[in-house]
Tab-separated table of C-alpha atoms and ligand atoms in Angstrom:
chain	number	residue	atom	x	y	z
I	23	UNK	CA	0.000	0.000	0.000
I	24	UNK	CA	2.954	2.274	-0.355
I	25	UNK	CA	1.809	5.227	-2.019
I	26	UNK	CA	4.152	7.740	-0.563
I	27	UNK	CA	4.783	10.056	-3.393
I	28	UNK	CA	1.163	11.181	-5.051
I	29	UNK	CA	1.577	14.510	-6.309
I	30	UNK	CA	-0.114	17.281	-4.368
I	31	UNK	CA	-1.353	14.852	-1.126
I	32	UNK	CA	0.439	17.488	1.379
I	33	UNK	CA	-1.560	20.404	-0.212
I	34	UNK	CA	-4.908	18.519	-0.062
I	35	UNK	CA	-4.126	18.043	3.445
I	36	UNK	CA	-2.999	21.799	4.507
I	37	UNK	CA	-6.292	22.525	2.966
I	38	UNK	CA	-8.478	19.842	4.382
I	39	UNK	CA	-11.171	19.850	7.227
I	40	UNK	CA	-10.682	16.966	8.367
I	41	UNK	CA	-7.272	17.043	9.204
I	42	UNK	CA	-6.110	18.492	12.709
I	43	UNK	CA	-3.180	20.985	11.862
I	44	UNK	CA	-0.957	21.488	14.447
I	45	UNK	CA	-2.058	18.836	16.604
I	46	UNK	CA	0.066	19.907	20.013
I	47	UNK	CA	-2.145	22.874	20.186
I	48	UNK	CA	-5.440	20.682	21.382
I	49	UNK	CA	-3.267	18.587	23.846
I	50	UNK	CA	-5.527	18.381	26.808
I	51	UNK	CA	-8.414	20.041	25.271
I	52	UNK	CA	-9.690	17.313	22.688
I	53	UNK	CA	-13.219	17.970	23.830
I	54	UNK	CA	-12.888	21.246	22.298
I	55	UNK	CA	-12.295	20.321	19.093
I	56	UNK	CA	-15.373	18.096	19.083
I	57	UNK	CA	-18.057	19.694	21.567
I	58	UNK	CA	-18.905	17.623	23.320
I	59	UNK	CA	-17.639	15.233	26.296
I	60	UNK	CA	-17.796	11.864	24.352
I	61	UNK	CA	-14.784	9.216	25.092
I	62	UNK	CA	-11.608	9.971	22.592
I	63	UNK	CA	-10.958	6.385	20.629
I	64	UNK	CA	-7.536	6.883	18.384
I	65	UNK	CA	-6.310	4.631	15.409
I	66	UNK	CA	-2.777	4.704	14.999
I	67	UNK	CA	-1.412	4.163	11.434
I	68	UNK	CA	-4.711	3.659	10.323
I	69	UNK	CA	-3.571	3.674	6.762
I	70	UNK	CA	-6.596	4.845	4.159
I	71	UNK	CA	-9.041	4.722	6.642
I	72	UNK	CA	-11.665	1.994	6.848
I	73	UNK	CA	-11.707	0.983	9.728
I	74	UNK	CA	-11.654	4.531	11.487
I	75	UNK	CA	-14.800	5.924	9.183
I	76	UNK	CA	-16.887	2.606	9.175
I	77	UNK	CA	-16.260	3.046	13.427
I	78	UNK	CA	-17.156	6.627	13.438
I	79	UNK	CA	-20.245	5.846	11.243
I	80	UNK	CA	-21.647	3.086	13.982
I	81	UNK	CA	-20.418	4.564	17.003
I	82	UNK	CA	-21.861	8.962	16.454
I	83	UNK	CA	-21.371	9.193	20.521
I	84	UNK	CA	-17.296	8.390	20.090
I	85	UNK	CA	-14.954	10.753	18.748
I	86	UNK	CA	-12.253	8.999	17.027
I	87	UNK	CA	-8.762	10.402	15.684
I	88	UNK	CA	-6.845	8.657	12.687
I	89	UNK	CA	-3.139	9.204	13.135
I	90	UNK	CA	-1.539	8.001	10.041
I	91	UNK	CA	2.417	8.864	8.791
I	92	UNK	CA	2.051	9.015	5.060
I	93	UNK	CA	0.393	11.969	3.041
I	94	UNK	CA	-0.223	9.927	0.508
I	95	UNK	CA	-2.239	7.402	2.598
I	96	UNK	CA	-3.815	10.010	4.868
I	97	UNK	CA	-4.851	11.656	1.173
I	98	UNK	CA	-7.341	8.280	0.661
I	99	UNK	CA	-8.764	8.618	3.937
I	100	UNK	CA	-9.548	12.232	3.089
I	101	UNK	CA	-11.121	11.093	0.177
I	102	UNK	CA	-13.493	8.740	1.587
I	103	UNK	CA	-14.492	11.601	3.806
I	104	UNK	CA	-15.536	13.699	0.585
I	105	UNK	CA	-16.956	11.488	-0.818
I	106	UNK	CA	-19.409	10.783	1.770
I	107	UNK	CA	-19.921	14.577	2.143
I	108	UNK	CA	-21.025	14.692	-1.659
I	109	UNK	CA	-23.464	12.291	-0.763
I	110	UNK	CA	-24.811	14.339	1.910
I	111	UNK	CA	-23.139	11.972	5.167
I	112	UNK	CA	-21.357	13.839	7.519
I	113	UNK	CA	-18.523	12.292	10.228
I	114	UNK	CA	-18.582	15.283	12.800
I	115	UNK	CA	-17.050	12.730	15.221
I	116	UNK	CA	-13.628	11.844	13.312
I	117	UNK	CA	-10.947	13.727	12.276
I	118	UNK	CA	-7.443	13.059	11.481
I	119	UNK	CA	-3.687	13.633	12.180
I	120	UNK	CA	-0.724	13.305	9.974
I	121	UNK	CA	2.047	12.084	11.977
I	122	UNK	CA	4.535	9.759	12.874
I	123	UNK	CA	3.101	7.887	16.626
I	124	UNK	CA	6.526	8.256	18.335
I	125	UNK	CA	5.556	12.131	18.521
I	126	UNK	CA	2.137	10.907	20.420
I	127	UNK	CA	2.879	12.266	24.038
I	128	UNK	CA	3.208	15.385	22.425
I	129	UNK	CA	0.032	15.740	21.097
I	130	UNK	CA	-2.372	14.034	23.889
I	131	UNK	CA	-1.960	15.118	27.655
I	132	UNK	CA	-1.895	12.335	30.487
I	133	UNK	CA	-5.188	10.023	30.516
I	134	UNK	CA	-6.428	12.191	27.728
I	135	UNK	CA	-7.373	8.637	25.320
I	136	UNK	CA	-9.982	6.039	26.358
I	137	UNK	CA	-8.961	3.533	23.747
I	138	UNK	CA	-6.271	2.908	21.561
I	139	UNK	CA	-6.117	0.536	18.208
I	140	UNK	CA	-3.325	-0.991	16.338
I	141	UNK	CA	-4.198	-2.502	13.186
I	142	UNK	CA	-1.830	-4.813	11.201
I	143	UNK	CA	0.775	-2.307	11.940
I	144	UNK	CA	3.983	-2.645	10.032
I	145	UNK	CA	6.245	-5.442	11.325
I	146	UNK	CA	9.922	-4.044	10.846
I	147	UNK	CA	11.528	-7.320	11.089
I	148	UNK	CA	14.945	-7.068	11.865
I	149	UNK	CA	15.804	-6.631	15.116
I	150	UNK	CA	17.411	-3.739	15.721
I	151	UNK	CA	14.001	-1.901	14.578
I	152	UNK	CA	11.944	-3.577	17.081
I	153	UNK	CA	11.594	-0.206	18.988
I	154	UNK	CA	9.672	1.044	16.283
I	155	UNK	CA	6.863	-1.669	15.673
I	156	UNK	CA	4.043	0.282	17.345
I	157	UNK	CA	3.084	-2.851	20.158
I	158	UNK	CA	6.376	-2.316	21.619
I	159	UNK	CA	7.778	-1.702	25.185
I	160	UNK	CA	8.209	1.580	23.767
I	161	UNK	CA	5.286	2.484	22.367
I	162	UNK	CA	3.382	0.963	25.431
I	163	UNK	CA	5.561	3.476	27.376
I	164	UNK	CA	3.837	6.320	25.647
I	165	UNK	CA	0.364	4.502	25.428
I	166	UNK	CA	0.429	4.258	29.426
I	167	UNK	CA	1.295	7.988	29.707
I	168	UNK	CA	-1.973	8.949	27.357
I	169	UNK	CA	-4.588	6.161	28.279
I	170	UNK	CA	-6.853	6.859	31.017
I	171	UNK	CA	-6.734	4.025	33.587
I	172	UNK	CA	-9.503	2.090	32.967
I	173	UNK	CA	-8.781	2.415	28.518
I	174	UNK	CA	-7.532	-0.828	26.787
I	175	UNK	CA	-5.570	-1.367	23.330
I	176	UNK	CA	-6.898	-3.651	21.021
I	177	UNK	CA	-4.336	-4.709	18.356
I	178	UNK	CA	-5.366	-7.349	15.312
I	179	UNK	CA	-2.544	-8.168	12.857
I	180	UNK	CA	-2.092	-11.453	10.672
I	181	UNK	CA	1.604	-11.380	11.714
I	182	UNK	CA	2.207	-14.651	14.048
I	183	UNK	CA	6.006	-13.375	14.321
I	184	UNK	CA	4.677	-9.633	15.113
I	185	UNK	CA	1.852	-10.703	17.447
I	186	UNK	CA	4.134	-13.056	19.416
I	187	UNK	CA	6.239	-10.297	20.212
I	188	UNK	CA	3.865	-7.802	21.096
I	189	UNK	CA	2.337	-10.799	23.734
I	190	UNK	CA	5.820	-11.113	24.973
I	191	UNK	CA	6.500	-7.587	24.937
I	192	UNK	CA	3.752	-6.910	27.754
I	193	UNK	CA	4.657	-8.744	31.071
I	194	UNK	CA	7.943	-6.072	30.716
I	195	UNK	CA	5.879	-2.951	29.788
I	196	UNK	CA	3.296	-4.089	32.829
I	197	UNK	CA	0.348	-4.831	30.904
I	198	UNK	CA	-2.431	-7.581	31.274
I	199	UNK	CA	-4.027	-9.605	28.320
I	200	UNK	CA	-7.886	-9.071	28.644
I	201	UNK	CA	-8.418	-10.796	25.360
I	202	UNK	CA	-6.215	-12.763	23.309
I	203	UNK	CA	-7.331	-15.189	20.053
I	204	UNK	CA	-5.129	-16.790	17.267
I	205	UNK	CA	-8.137	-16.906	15.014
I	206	UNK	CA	-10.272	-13.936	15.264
I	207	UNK	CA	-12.815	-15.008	12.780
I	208	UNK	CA	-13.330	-18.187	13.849
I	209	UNK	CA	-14.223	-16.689	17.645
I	210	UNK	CA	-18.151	-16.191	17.455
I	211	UNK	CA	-17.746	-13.997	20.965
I	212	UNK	CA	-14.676	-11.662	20.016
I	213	UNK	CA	-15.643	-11.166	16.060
I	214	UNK	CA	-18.778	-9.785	17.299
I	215	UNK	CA	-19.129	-6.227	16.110
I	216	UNK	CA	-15.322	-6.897	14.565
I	217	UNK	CA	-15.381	-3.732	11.888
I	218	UNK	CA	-12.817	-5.059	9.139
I	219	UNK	CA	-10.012	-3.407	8.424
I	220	UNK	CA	-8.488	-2.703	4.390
I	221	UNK	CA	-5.773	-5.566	5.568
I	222	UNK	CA	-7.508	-7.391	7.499
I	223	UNK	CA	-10.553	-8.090	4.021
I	224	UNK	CA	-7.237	-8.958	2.125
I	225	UNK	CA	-5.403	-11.219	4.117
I	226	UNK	CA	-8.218	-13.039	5.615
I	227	UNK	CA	-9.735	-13.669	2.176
I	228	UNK	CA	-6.289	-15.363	1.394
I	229	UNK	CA	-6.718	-17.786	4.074
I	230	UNK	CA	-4.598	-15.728	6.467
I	231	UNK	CA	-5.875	-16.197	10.506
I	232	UNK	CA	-6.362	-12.926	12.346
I	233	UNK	CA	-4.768	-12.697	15.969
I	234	UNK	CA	-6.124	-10.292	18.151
I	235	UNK	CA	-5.580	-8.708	21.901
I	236	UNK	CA	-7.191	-6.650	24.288
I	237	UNK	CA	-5.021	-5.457	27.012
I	238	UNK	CA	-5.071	-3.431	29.825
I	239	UNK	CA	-2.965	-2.544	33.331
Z	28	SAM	N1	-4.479	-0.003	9.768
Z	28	SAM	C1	-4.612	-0.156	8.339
Z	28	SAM	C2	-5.212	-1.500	8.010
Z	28	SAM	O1	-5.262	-2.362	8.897
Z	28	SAM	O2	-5.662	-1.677	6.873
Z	28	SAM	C3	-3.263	0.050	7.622
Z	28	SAM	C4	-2.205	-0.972	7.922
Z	28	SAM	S1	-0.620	-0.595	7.162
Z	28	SAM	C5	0.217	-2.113	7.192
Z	28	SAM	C6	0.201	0.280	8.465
Z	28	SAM	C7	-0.005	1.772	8.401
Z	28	SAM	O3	0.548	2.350	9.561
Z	28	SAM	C8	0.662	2.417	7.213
Z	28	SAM	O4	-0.255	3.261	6.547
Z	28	SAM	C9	1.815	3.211	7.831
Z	28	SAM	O5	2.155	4.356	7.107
Z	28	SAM	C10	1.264	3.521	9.193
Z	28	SAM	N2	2.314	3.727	10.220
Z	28	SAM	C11	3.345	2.901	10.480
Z	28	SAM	N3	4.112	3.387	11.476
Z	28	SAM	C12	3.543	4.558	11.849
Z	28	SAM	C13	3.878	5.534	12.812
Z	28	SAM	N4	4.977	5.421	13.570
Z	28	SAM	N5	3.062	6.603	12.946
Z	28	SAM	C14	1.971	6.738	12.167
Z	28	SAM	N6	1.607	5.851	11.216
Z	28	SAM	C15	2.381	4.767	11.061
């Protein structure tokens, strides 16, 4: 899904609505931005966008946030958004950040989130990257910072070699499994409600099983 370089993606977003420019500048006053007091659910690297609109569409009392690090990703998720405007459906309750996740502190105060997902985020196999796959110790650093108390992650991926990490990553980072399945679709309780994501329809279609945890401290 590598679309990095489409021409003219960072203007569409400087111009766009639906993009939160400048993101620091609402840190501890998300509520703001929306109007209302609903609970804050964010998507990081939610990629084109999915799963973040078709959530937003069931759920109108949750504001979500998409944070995604590609312009020319985020530009597909703004898309969608248009689209669905032209057709005379309006998302007041999502909006969306271009960034890259390791900057997340920054941009929501302490206990500021009430959930956070991870969706077949990107792997970066070799070792010496493993600090930068998004379930890691160090990324569960930041999440405990940002999460109220009571919030959860949920993460899916198709990824055994990913999702084994990120299980063993958690006794370290001092985090509790809530929920934890090796075949998501086959679980009658856990795939209730699942919204799919763009990955998750292609690699499950090709046979691929979907793990999935809930976790918590
Ligand atoms: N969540 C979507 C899905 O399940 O269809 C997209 C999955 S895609 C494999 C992972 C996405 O996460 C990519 O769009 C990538 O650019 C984004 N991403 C990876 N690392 C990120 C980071 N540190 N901050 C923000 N986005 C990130």
């Amino acid at each position: 899904m590598r679309l990095r370089n489409i021409t003219g993606s960072r203007e569409v977003i400087k111009e766009s609505v639906f993009v939160v420019h400048e993101p620091e500048r609402y840190k501890g006053k998300w509520k703001e931005l929306y109007g209302n007091e609903n609970p804050l659910f964010v998507e990081i690297g939610m990629g084109k966008g999915r799963f973040l609109i078709e959530m937003a569409r069931q759920n109108p009392d949750i504001n979500f946030i998409g944070i995604e690090k590609y312009s020319s990703v985020l530009l597909r998720a703004i898309q969608k958004l248009e689209e669905m405007e032209a057709e005379g459906e309006t998302l007041p309750n999502v909006r969306f950040i271009r960034m890259d996740a390791e900057d997340i502190a920054e941009v929501f105060d302490r206990e500021e989130l009430d959930r956070i997902y991870l969706n077949f985020s990107d792997p970066w196999p070799k070792e010496r990257h493993a600090k930068r796959r998004l379930p890691s110790r160090q990324f569960l650093a930041r999440y405990d910072r940002i999460l109220k108390k009571e919030g959860v992650i949920e993460f899916k991926t198709d990824n055994r070699d990913l999702f084994d990490f990120a299980v063993e990553e958690l006794e370290p980072a001092n985090w509790k499994i809530k929920e934890l399945t090796y075949d998501l679709h086959a679980d009658e309780r856990l795939c209730e409600n699942n919204v799919m994501t763009e990955y998750e329809e292609r690699f499950s279609s090709q046979g691929n099983p979907i793990c999935k945890y809930i976790i918590y401290r």
